[in-house]
């Protein structure tokens, strides 16, 4: 938290903040009345956090009574909080309104969708509504999803492509590289046995009286393979679309589209609950991918992995990324057996408990331990870390597991 300014330390400013925190019912001891903008902000907070009343109404003090759940009143409240609070706070309040007050149904109304501050969690809620969404709302919802997806692509795409391109180039070492393709660090390490001392300027000594400098004679050059258009690696993203994985599904769709845009990768996206759906042919547009999912329902990881296994043609050049909390509703031991079989065939198998910024999720610890015993650590991965994880998997290096991982 930033250091408080002198203005923030004034007694009346502290009382004002306490009054905002305590709300109307608990603020008698502050002796602080709110007016103007403060009263309106207090009303917006009261509508959400005092007694589970639904947001609505038209004025600050009136918000705590007679609040309806109609879309117009909620849309006005959404407009108000965007006026009074910064975007990160708005997103938290929207999420709380959806979770605490059961407002999911109101997201079916176009006027309310137009008032919201789009974020990943809102996209997850919209996707969970699925076929219940009327046609009059679908285009507005699609515009909300598009904005979030575009923002994520701008933040993640360039770094992902650069990181993975480097990993792919390094995986194809050239025996006689051109000068510009030489990997000097690896070349020096490979030729340390060829280190020789050079004589100094006078009698084998330098002007300072010390032995002359040495050098490494590079008998063997190690270089990066030149980039071409041939497919070097196959990547299969196998994504759990049960309700708890909403944010992961959104990020996986974006990354799937980014990976599919790289010519040296052949990318497949598979989503599953108790059924398995291959969305690879929609990877040119992550919004289409997301509207092809159906969040909620059960989970059959074994069935999903069986489908992925049937699509592997080059095991040694394949990376399978399972994104799931590992709560299996299908054959419990089957999931682990399939992971073991793929790994034994040469597939690089990666297990992510989540692909989001939400921290470590709830997950099946027994299955996570079983995968770890196979040499497949299961851990939660942030979107910012995902490119490094994929680069390590492609390059056959140890995965950069976060310290907080299981």
Short mmCIF file of N, CA and C in Angstrom, two decimals, residues 120 147-157 250-251 254 357 383:
data_model
loop_
_atom_site.label_atom_id
_atom_site.label_comp_id
_atom_site.label_asym_id
_atom_site.label_seq_id
_atom_site.Cartn_x
_atom_site.Cartn_y
_atom_site.Cartn_z
N UNK A 120 -12.49 -11.19 -17.24
CA UNK A 120 -12.49 -12.63 -17.47
C UNK A 120 -13.63 -13.30 -16.72
N UNK A 147 -14.14 -7.92 -26.40
CA UNK A 147 -13.30 -6.90 -25.77
C UNK A 147 -12.30 -7.54 -24.81
N UNK A 148 -12.77 -8.48 -24.01
CA UNK A 148 -11.88 -9.15 -23.06
C UNK A 148 -10.82 -9.95 -23.79
N UNK A 149 -11.22 -10.69 -24.81
CA UNK A 149 -10.29 -11.52 -25.58
C UNK A 149 -9.23 -10.65 -26.27
N UNK A 150 -9.67 -9.56 -26.88
CA UNK A 150 -8.71 -8.67 -27.55
C UNK A 150 -7.70 -8.09 -26.56
N UNK A 151 -8.17 -7.73 -25.37
CA UNK A 151 -7.26 -7.20 -24.35
C UNK A 151 -6.23 -8.25 -23.94
N UNK A 152 -6.69 -9.50 -23.76
CA UNK A 152 -5.77 -10.57 -23.39
C UNK A 152 -4.76 -10.85 -24.49
N UNK A 153 -5.21 -10.86 -25.73
CA UNK A 153 -4.29 -11.10 -26.85
C UNK A 153 -3.22 -10.02 -26.93
N UNK A 154 -3.61 -8.77 -26.75
CA UNK A 154 -2.63 -7.69 -26.79
C UNK A 154 -1.59 -7.86 -25.69
N UNK A 155 -2.01 -8.35 -24.54
CA UNK A 155 -1.09 -8.49 -23.42
C UNK A 155 -0.19 -9.71 -23.54
N UNK A 156 -0.69 -10.78 -24.14
CA UNK A 156 0.01 -12.06 -24.06
C UNK A 156 0.62 -12.56 -25.37
N UNK A 157 0.08 -12.13 -26.51
CA UNK A 157 0.45 -12.78 -27.77
C UNK A 157 1.90 -12.56 -28.16
N UNK A 250 -11.15 -19.40 -20.60
CA UNK A 250 -10.97 -18.15 -21.35
C UNK A 250 -9.51 -17.99 -21.77
N UNK A 251 -8.59 -18.16 -20.82
CA UNK A 251 -7.17 -18.00 -21.15
C UNK A 251 -6.69 -19.08 -22.11
N UNK A 254 -7.53 -18.15 -25.69
CA UNK A 254 -6.64 -17.12 -26.22
C UNK A 254 -5.29 -17.71 -26.58
N UNK A 357 -5.17 -16.07 -12.97
CA UNK A 357 -4.49 -15.25 -11.96
C UNK A 357 -5.12 -15.41 -10.58
N UNK A 383 -1.29 -16.77 -16.46
CA UNK A 383 -1.11 -16.51 -17.89
C UNK A 383 0.27 -15.97 -18.24
#
